[in-house]
Amino acid sequence: MVLQTEKDIYEAKTQEIAKQLLSATGENRSLFSALRDQMRPDDKLLAWAMSNPGLRVQLFRFIDTLPALRSNAEIAAHLQEYLGDESVELPAALKGMLNFANPDSVPGKVAATTVSKSVETLAHRYIAGESIKQALKSIERLRKEKMAFTVDLLGEAVITEVEAESYLQRYTDLMAELATASKSWKNVALIDQADGEALPKVQVSVKLTAFYSQFDPLDDKGSEAKVTSHIRTLLRRAAELGVAIHFDMEQYIYKDLTLNILKKLLMEEEFKQRTDIGMTIQAYLRDSQEDAKNLIEWAKQRGNPITIRLVKGAYWDQETITAEQKHWQQPVYNDKAATDINFEKITQLLLENHQYIYAAIGSHNVRSQARAIAIAQSLNVPQRNFEMQVLYGMGDKIARALVEQGYRVRVYCPYGELLPGMSYLIRRLLENTANSSFIRQDMENRPVEELISPPTVKDKVENSSPTPPLPPSSFHPSADSDYAMEELRLKSQTAFESVKTQLGKTYLPLINGEYVETEEKVDSVNPSNFSQVVGKVGLINVEQAETAMQAAKTAFKTWRKTSAKQRADIIRKAGDIMEQRRAELSAWIVLEVGKPVREADAEVSEAIDFCHYYAAEMERLDQGYNYDVAGENNRYIYQPRGIAVVISPWNFPFAIATGMTVAALVTGNCTLLKPAETSAVIAAKITEVLIEAGIPKGVFQYVPGKGSVVGSYLVDHIETHVIAFTGSQEVGCKIYADAAVLKPGQKHMKRVIAEMGGKNGIIVDESADLDQAVVGAVQSAFGYSGQKCSACSRVIVVETVYDTFINRFVEATKSLNIGETELPQTQVGPVIDEKSQSRIREYIEKGKAEAEVALEMSAPENGYFIGPVIFGNVPANGIIAQQEIFGPVVAVIKVKDFQEALKVANGTNYALTGGLYSRTPSHIQQAQEEFEVGNLYINRTITGAIVSRQPFGGFKLSGVGSKAGGPDYLLQFLEPRTITENIQRQGFAPIEGAE
């Protein structure tokens, strides 16, 4: 089956106009061959990229790195590292240029200068200028060619509130300078007026997210309040200056919130009359047609038109990757032809409603523009009500052809420094050199009929599922909640309301299938508000612990013989129940341990994944291995060990407790779960889930109790076979030592699996993308207030970028919202309890004695809060650089170079997680080989390991045992056996293949 645009009244006219436009641009249509022959160096770079996919990838990676390089020697070295890669087939000219032995040599410097100038020239093709003066020159040249413009201010990603304020100021300054310059511009009838109405000569394009560094759909109301105040300021100033404002559209996650904010704001009486404002629709989004219809209905109610800019979309790769990584539905069309079809449908929709909205058709595809003109002509759309748009440097030929035919053309002109503008350049280069790009196809002299034919797409290509279908027995990862969806935000709010009605209930231990009373009960409180009791938890005594152990011993006789499939089905069902109760379980995590909403949701995903993954893994291991030879069968199989004691932590009270527990259960062991006291209510919720899933009595028991009493008793017990522990190094080492002692009557050695924390470092080298590094360090250090085993507590920065990094790191951290974690805007919540709060404060005082305080934030007093603290110029061997603090405290260490950074990173007793921000291939390679950590993350955050994808665990004093969520983990709960059977009888045995 093939989907395509239906034949209609506009098609014949579309073809006719498209041919006219192509004819008008035809004299330059041999560009691609000219590029190959002899053109400027920047043209050669483009031609090489088009002809060689491997070179294209490496070349664009090098271009992305180039602005961070500070000398010709650095440029030459990176040029060799990127383009000398085995995957790259180099053109002869480029191969000759790279043939130098030393980056600091004369040939090396020549190569560096040649390539960097070529890239700079290439950038100036797509960027209207690095300064307002340069941009004005470009704008005035466009106006001489009878083209209108809109200016977009390139800049670093807005990751701090200082930068958000600066963004607003820069735009108000830009508008004032453009408005002043425009007073001397001669009137150009084609672009400065339409149907007797004067049009604004100046237009700027802005991005909503840049007005608030913490813009987040989860906090829709808070984001709206912050952004709206800035937009009002901008719109008022624009009105005074006579400047039109257009709002760009960014990533899909921000789309609904962006549209909702703008629709609400532009209905306010002050702005309701304005017709010099625009919004954007991206046709590559599957729901864009519905968005366009909604905007038209809204415009009808408003009574005054706004402009809707229709574009195809600039973030296709990013949207596709994000959806696949998060296991969400693909928001974009998979095939470019599907986008083209949708673009034409929305074009028609907009132009057919020209009395309510102004259409701005943004495309470099001749057919797309011809289609718009055909519809506009057929409907007699007034000149004021539609225009064509192209990107600066991308659609020059078609723009001139459209102007010659009397259409208003607006050129989107980004301006700003090349360093922050490099991401924009890369997007343009990707667009220009993609096989599906109209510009490329036009350059390659494709037949006219092919270029202007209606787009078609095979329906099988358009599958919106995130990944190809998996076999039934495979592991299917769980998707985190996408809080850009209003229904999931409402579901979360409803869950909180429901959970709050259940606060203060009593949770009793589960022993041998029955909830039992206890002599002692403790209150588990909300660390965000310690006056709020989440639940009362009954703590068992030693006698009850013994009863539980004997019940487990009895239950083991049956449970060990239960088939692996039956056990896996129960655990898989537990995961399904968790998915159904996701919002409620997240709320319990938020309230009992003070974890922010989005992180609590991700923890539920991890717990679900543990259930599903370990179930699938047990079914795999249950098949065993055959090593048969003629006359002899050899089977390698696994059997459960016996009784497992799980001692779970409070920092991942749901995921880690679930993971250790279900690993023990699915492998056929009877399991006692002793949770941390401060998270025992959440462990009671795990108990509810397992009971509902059908776990037999005595097989799983919930035994909250004092660690020093009950925990020690269970560890020392002669019937304990496996101890799975996550917690502090001190307790973990004691468990390891105690478990090694053979007690009277004990007939086995105990297996200890212990994860004991880390002193995790992130290295930032001189080639790092600092936008990425700052955001990653902030999230890694202050997510869950630094209370993750994987949290970043050291940032090791090469001296050439140290000052820039720490300044932005401090400002980005200052911009975080601190408060109760139930609130959607909160990114930094409390620490777990008063004891932790006091211990962290002691470390802060020690830090002040040995380093500089770069930031110490205040915090609320109604909970166990500690504001983020950043120390600068910390000695690598200092207390706060060596000891695990487990709180929102970060040591920033300055080093001379990458080699010293790696040495400092490895200079602790821990080896759990580590990170590297670098765009130097040799540094990345060396880190992979020499960075001593169990989980190394390159150019991303160092927290948030995903089951199966990133099995988690470390070595040195960070722990012992195989990685959680990995293919070896279940083996620790199993004992392998080999069974050999001689199948000969009187010298006879069946021989495969013999007659």
Short mmCIF file of C-alpha atoms in Angstrom, two decimals, residues 258-574:
data_model
loop_
_atom_site.label_atom_id
_atom_site.label_comp_id
_atom_site.label_asym_id
_atom_site.label_seq_id
_atom_site.Cartn_x
_atom_site.Cartn_y
_atom_site.Cartn_z
CA THR A 258 4.77 26.88 24.41
CA LEU A 259 1.48 27.00 22.47
CA ASN A 260 -0.62 27.12 25.64
CA ILE A 261 1.40 30.00 27.12
CA LEU A 262 1.24 32.05 23.93
CA LYS A 263 -2.46 31.43 23.30
CA LYS A 264 -3.31 32.48 26.83
CA LEU A 265 -1.06 35.57 26.78
CA LEU A 266 -2.28 36.81 23.39
CA MET A 267 -5.87 36.68 24.62
CA GLU A 268 -5.06 39.30 27.26
CA GLU A 269 -6.71 42.63 26.50
CA GLU A 270 -3.35 44.40 26.18
CA PHE A 271 -2.16 42.08 23.39
CA LYS A 272 -5.42 40.87 21.84
CA GLN A 273 -5.38 43.54 19.08
CA ARG A 274 -1.80 42.80 18.02
CA THR A 275 -1.37 41.32 14.53
CA ASP A 276 2.42 41.65 14.39
CA ILE A 277 3.06 38.45 16.37
CA GLY A 278 3.66 34.94 15.08
CA MET A 279 3.88 31.31 16.17
CA THR A 280 5.42 28.26 14.51
CA ILE A 281 4.15 24.83 13.45
CA GLN A 282 6.59 21.99 12.60
CA ALA A 283 5.20 19.70 9.91
CA TYR A 284 7.44 16.75 10.81
CA LEU A 285 5.42 16.30 14.00
CA ARG A 286 2.63 13.74 13.77
CA ASP A 287 0.21 15.95 15.70
CA SER A 288 1.07 19.20 13.89
CA GLN A 289 -2.05 19.19 11.73
CA GLU A 290 -4.21 19.03 14.85
CA ASP A 291 -2.17 21.87 16.37
CA ALA A 292 -2.77 23.97 13.24
CA LYS A 293 -6.53 23.36 13.42
CA ASN A 294 -6.57 24.33 17.09
CA LEU A 295 -4.62 27.52 16.40
CA ILE A 296 -7.05 28.48 13.65
CA GLU A 297 -10.03 27.95 15.99
CA TRP A 298 -8.24 30.00 18.65
CA ALA A 299 -7.53 32.78 16.11
CA LYS A 300 -11.23 32.86 15.20
CA GLN A 301 -12.10 33.44 18.86
CA ARG A 302 -9.38 36.04 19.23
CA GLY A 303 -10.74 38.05 16.31
CA ASN A 304 -7.37 39.35 15.12
CA PRO A 305 -4.98 37.31 12.98
CA ILE A 306 -1.47 36.27 13.91
CA THR A 307 1.15 34.75 11.62
CA ILE A 308 1.67 31.02 11.60
CA ARG A 309 5.07 30.07 10.26
CA LEU A 310 4.97 26.57 8.80
CA VAL A 311 8.33 24.77 8.72
CA LYS A 312 9.28 21.14 8.33
CA GLY A 313 11.37 21.04 11.53
CA ALA A 314 15.02 21.18 12.50
CA TYR A 315 15.42 18.60 15.28
CA TRP A 316 14.49 15.35 13.53
CA ASP A 317 17.57 13.39 14.63
CA GLN A 318 17.30 14.60 18.20
CA GLU A 319 13.57 13.87 18.47
CA THR A 320 14.03 10.38 17.01
CA ILE A 321 16.91 9.55 19.36
CA THR A 322 15.16 10.95 22.45
CA ALA A 323 12.01 8.92 21.77
CA GLU A 324 14.01 5.75 21.17
CA GLN A 325 16.12 6.19 24.30
CA LYS A 326 13.09 6.91 26.48
CA HIS A 327 10.88 4.25 24.83
CA TRP A 328 8.27 6.86 23.94
CA GLN A 329 6.17 7.00 20.79
CA GLN A 330 8.00 8.74 17.94
CA PRO A 331 6.63 12.30 17.72
CA VAL A 332 8.04 12.83 14.21
CA TYR A 333 7.40 11.15 10.89
CA ASN A 334 10.05 8.56 10.09
CA ASP A 335 10.12 9.37 6.40
CA LYS A 336 10.75 12.78 4.87
CA ALA A 337 8.05 12.19 2.24
CA ALA A 338 5.48 11.82 5.04
CA THR A 339 6.60 15.21 6.38
CA ASP A 340 6.25 16.70 2.87
CA ILE A 341 2.71 15.32 2.56
CA ASN A 342 1.78 16.75 5.94
CA PHE A 343 3.41 20.08 5.05
CA GLU A 344 1.22 20.37 1.97
CA LYS A 345 -1.93 19.49 3.92
CA ILE A 346 -1.20 22.12 6.57
CA THR A 347 -0.28 24.68 3.88
CA GLN A 348 -3.73 24.16 2.37
CA LEU A 349 -5.38 24.35 5.79
CA LEU A 350 -3.67 27.65 6.62
CA LEU A 351 -4.38 29.29 3.27
CA GLU A 352 -7.99 28.17 3.28
CA ASN A 353 -8.33 30.03 6.58
CA HIS A 354 -6.46 33.15 5.46
CA GLN A 355 -9.12 35.44 6.87
CA TYR A 356 -8.21 34.25 10.40
CA ILE A 357 -4.44 33.79 10.20
CA TYR A 358 -1.48 34.93 8.10
CA ALA A 359 0.52 32.06 6.60
CA ALA A 360 4.32 32.11 6.37
CA ILE A 361 5.47 29.11 4.33
CA GLY A 362 9.06 28.21 5.23
CA SER A 363 10.72 25.76 2.85
CA HIS A 364 13.57 25.38 0.37
CA ASN A 365 11.65 22.75 -1.57
CA VAL A 366 10.43 24.19 -4.87
CA ARG A 367 7.40 21.90 -4.90
CA SER A 368 6.37 22.94 -1.37
CA GLN A 369 6.57 26.62 -2.28
CA ALA A 370 4.83 26.05 -5.63
CA ARG A 371 2.02 24.23 -3.84
CA ALA A 372 1.49 27.20 -1.52
CA ILE A 373 1.42 29.63 -4.45
CA ALA A 374 -1.01 27.44 -6.39
CA ILE A 375 -3.42 27.35 -3.45
CA ALA A 376 -3.02 31.08 -2.73
CA GLN A 377 -3.69 31.99 -6.36
CA SER A 378 -6.73 29.71 -6.57
CA LEU A 379 -8.21 31.18 -3.38
CA ASN A 380 -7.23 34.78 -4.20
CA VAL A 381 -5.45 35.07 -0.86
CA PRO A 382 -4.60 38.76 -0.25
CA GLN A 383 -0.93 39.67 -0.43
CA ARG A 384 -0.91 40.65 3.27
CA ASN A 385 -2.08 37.22 4.34
CA PHE A 386 0.76 35.05 3.15
CA GLU A 387 4.49 35.13 2.52
CA MET A 388 7.31 32.73 1.72
CA GLN A 389 10.27 32.17 4.05
CA VAL A 390 13.77 30.73 3.64
CA LEU A 391 16.82 30.36 5.85
CA TYR A 392 19.76 32.69 5.33
CA GLY A 393 22.23 31.09 2.92
CA MET A 394 20.02 28.10 2.17
CA GLY A 395 17.33 29.18 -0.27
CA ASP A 396 18.96 32.05 -2.15
CA LYS A 397 18.00 30.93 -5.64
CA ILE A 398 14.39 30.13 -4.91
CA ALA A 399 14.07 33.35 -2.88
CA ARG A 400 15.19 35.44 -5.85
CA ALA A 401 12.87 33.57 -8.20
CA LEU A 402 9.92 34.15 -5.85
CA VAL A 403 10.75 37.87 -5.54
CA GLU A 404 10.91 38.18 -9.32
CA GLN A 405 7.40 36.73 -9.49
CA GLY A 406 6.17 39.34 -7.02
CA TYR A 407 5.91 37.37 -3.78
CA ARG A 408 6.94 38.60 -0.35
CA VAL A 409 9.93 36.59 0.85
CA ARG A 410 11.31 36.75 4.39
CA VAL A 411 14.79 35.46 5.18
CA TYR A 412 15.46 33.96 8.60
CA CYS A 413 18.77 35.57 9.67
CA PRO A 414 20.60 34.11 12.67
CA TYR A 415 23.39 36.30 14.01
CA GLY A 416 25.89 35.95 16.81
CA GLU A 417 29.32 34.58 17.67
CA LEU A 418 30.44 31.46 15.84
CA LEU A 419 31.21 29.53 19.04
CA PRO A 420 27.63 29.37 20.34
CA GLY A 421 26.34 29.38 16.76
CA MET A 422 28.08 26.14 15.86
CA SER A 423 25.11 23.92 16.76
CA TYR A 424 23.00 25.96 14.33
CA LEU A 425 25.65 25.51 11.64
CA ILE A 426 25.74 21.74 12.17
CA ARG A 427 21.94 21.52 11.77
CA ARG A 428 22.19 23.46 8.50
CA LEU A 429 25.02 21.26 7.23
CA LEU A 430 23.11 18.11 8.11
CA GLU A 431 20.08 19.47 6.27
CA ASN A 432 22.10 20.47 3.21
CA THR A 433 23.97 17.20 2.86
CA ALA A 434 21.22 14.69 3.71
CA ASN A 435 20.23 12.36 0.88
CA SER A 436 16.59 13.41 1.23
CA SER A 437 17.37 17.14 1.07
CA PHE A 438 15.72 18.95 -1.84
CA ILE A 439 18.72 21.29 -2.06
CA ARG A 440 21.07 18.34 -2.47
CA GLN A 441 18.82 16.60 -4.99
CA ASP A 442 18.57 19.84 -6.96
CA MET A 443 22.36 20.20 -6.93
CA GLU A 444 22.70 16.63 -8.19
CA ASN A 445 20.63 17.52 -11.29
CA ARG A 446 17.81 15.09 -10.55
CA PRO A 447 15.14 15.11 -13.30
CA VAL A 448 12.62 17.95 -12.97
CA GLU A 449 9.72 15.46 -12.91
CA GLU A 450 11.27 13.70 -9.93
CA LEU A 451 11.90 16.95 -8.03
CA ILE A 452 8.34 18.24 -8.37
CA SER A 453 6.31 15.02 -8.22
CA PRO A 454 3.82 14.61 -5.34
CA PRO A 455 5.50 13.10 -2.27
CA THR A 456 4.72 9.43 -1.60
CA VAL A 457 5.60 7.16 1.30
CA LYS A 458 5.11 3.48 1.92
CA ASP A 459 2.90 3.07 4.99
CA LYS A 460 5.17 0.42 6.56
CA VAL A 461 7.84 3.09 7.02
CA GLU A 462 5.49 5.11 9.18
CA ASN A 463 5.57 3.08 12.35
CA SER A 464 5.53 5.35 15.40
CA SER A 465 6.63 2.67 17.86
CA PRO A 466 10.00 3.52 19.41
CA THR A 467 11.80 0.30 18.51
CA PRO A 468 11.21 -2.73 16.27
CA PRO A 469 8.93 -5.40 17.79
CA LEU A 470 10.78 -7.74 20.16
CA PRO A 471 10.35 -11.51 20.52
CA PRO A 472 7.85 -12.47 23.27
CA SER A 473 10.54 -13.69 25.69
CA SER A 474 12.71 -10.60 25.39
CA PHE A 475 12.99 -7.80 27.93
CA HIS A 476 10.82 -4.77 27.17
CA PRO A 477 12.09 -1.64 28.99
CA SER A 478 9.56 0.53 30.79
CA ALA A 479 9.06 4.12 29.65
CA ASP A 480 9.32 7.00 32.13
CA SER A 481 6.31 9.32 32.26
CA ASP A 482 6.41 12.05 29.65
CA TYR A 483 5.20 15.00 31.71
CA ALA A 484 4.79 17.07 28.56
CA MET A 485 1.47 15.17 28.39
CA GLU A 486 -1.16 16.95 30.46
CA GLU A 487 -2.99 13.72 31.30
CA LEU A 488 0.13 12.36 33.05
CA ARG A 489 0.61 15.57 35.03
CA LEU A 490 -3.01 15.34 36.18
CA LYS A 491 -2.57 11.66 37.01
CA SER A 492 0.41 12.55 39.20
CA GLN A 493 -1.54 15.28 41.00
CA THR A 494 -4.46 12.91 41.61
CA ALA A 495 -2.08 10.29 43.00
CA PHE A 496 -0.68 12.77 45.52
CA GLU A 497 -4.18 13.67 46.67
CA SER A 498 -5.00 9.98 47.13
CA VAL A 499 -1.77 9.12 48.95
CA LYS A 500 -2.17 12.06 51.34
CA THR A 501 -5.44 10.58 52.58
CA GLN A 502 -3.47 7.46 53.61
CA LEU A 503 -0.67 9.18 55.54
CA GLY A 504 -0.03 8.07 59.10
CA LYS A 505 -1.23 4.46 58.67
CA THR A 506 0.57 1.62 60.42
CA TYR A 507 2.62 -0.90 58.44
CA LEU A 508 3.38 -4.22 60.12
CA PRO A 509 6.01 -6.82 59.20
CA LEU A 510 4.96 -9.77 57.00
CA ILE A 511 6.15 -13.07 58.48
CA ASN A 512 5.12 -16.41 56.96
CA GLY A 513 2.31 -14.78 55.01
CA GLU A 514 0.80 -12.93 57.98
CA TYR A 515 1.12 -9.34 59.19
CA VAL A 516 2.33 -9.49 62.80
CA GLU A 517 2.18 -7.04 65.67
CA THR A 518 5.39 -5.63 67.12
CA GLU A 519 6.43 -4.18 70.46
CA GLU A 520 8.20 -1.24 68.83
CA LYS A 521 6.96 1.14 66.16
CA VAL A 522 8.70 4.13 64.58
CA ASP A 523 7.40 7.09 62.63
CA SER A 524 8.62 7.52 59.07
CA VAL A 525 8.42 11.25 58.31
CA ASN A 526 8.49 13.37 55.18
CA PRO A 527 11.98 14.93 55.07
CA SER A 528 10.53 17.91 53.19
CA ASN A 529 8.24 18.53 56.16
CA PHE A 530 9.26 16.54 59.21
CA SER A 531 6.00 17.30 61.03
CA GLN A 532 4.22 15.10 58.46
CA VAL A 533 4.18 11.39 59.39
CA VAL A 534 4.10 9.25 56.25
CA GLY A 535 3.51 6.04 58.16
CA LYS A 536 4.13 4.14 61.41
CA VAL A 537 6.30 1.07 60.91
CA GLY A 538 6.43 -1.96 63.20
CA LEU A 539 9.99 -3.13 63.91
CA ILE A 540 10.60 -6.82 64.52
CA ASN A 541 12.73 -8.18 67.36
CA VAL A 542 15.24 -11.04 67.26
CA GLU A 543 12.63 -13.66 68.17
CA GLN A 544 10.46 -12.59 65.23
CA ALA A 545 13.51 -12.59 62.99
CA GLU A 546 14.12 -16.22 63.98
CA THR A 547 10.48 -17.08 63.24
CA ALA A 548 10.85 -15.52 59.78
CA MET A 549 14.06 -17.46 59.14
CA GLN A 550 12.44 -20.76 60.02
CA ALA A 551 9.42 -19.95 57.83
CA ALA A 552 11.78 -19.23 54.94
CA LYS A 553 13.62 -22.50 55.55
CA THR A 554 10.34 -24.43 55.35
CA ALA A 555 9.07 -22.54 52.29
CA PHE A 556 12.37 -23.11 50.45
CA LYS A 557 11.67 -26.81 50.09
CA THR A 558 8.73 -26.05 47.79
CA TRP A 559 9.88 -22.79 46.22
CA ARG A 560 13.16 -24.28 44.97
CA LYS A 561 11.14 -26.90 43.06
CA THR A 562 8.76 -24.36 41.56
CA SER A 563 9.56 -24.06 37.86
CA ALA A 564 11.60 -21.09 36.67
CA LYS A 565 8.72 -20.12 34.39
CA GLN A 566 6.24 -19.99 37.29
CA ARG A 567 8.63 -17.91 39.36
CA ALA A 568 9.32 -15.60 36.40
CA ASP A 569 5.60 -15.18 35.74
CA ILE A 570 5.00 -14.02 39.33
CA ILE A 571 7.87 -11.52 39.17
CA ARG A 572 6.79 -10.31 35.72
CA LYS A 573 3.27 -9.80 37.08
CA ALA A 574 4.73 -7.77 39.96
#
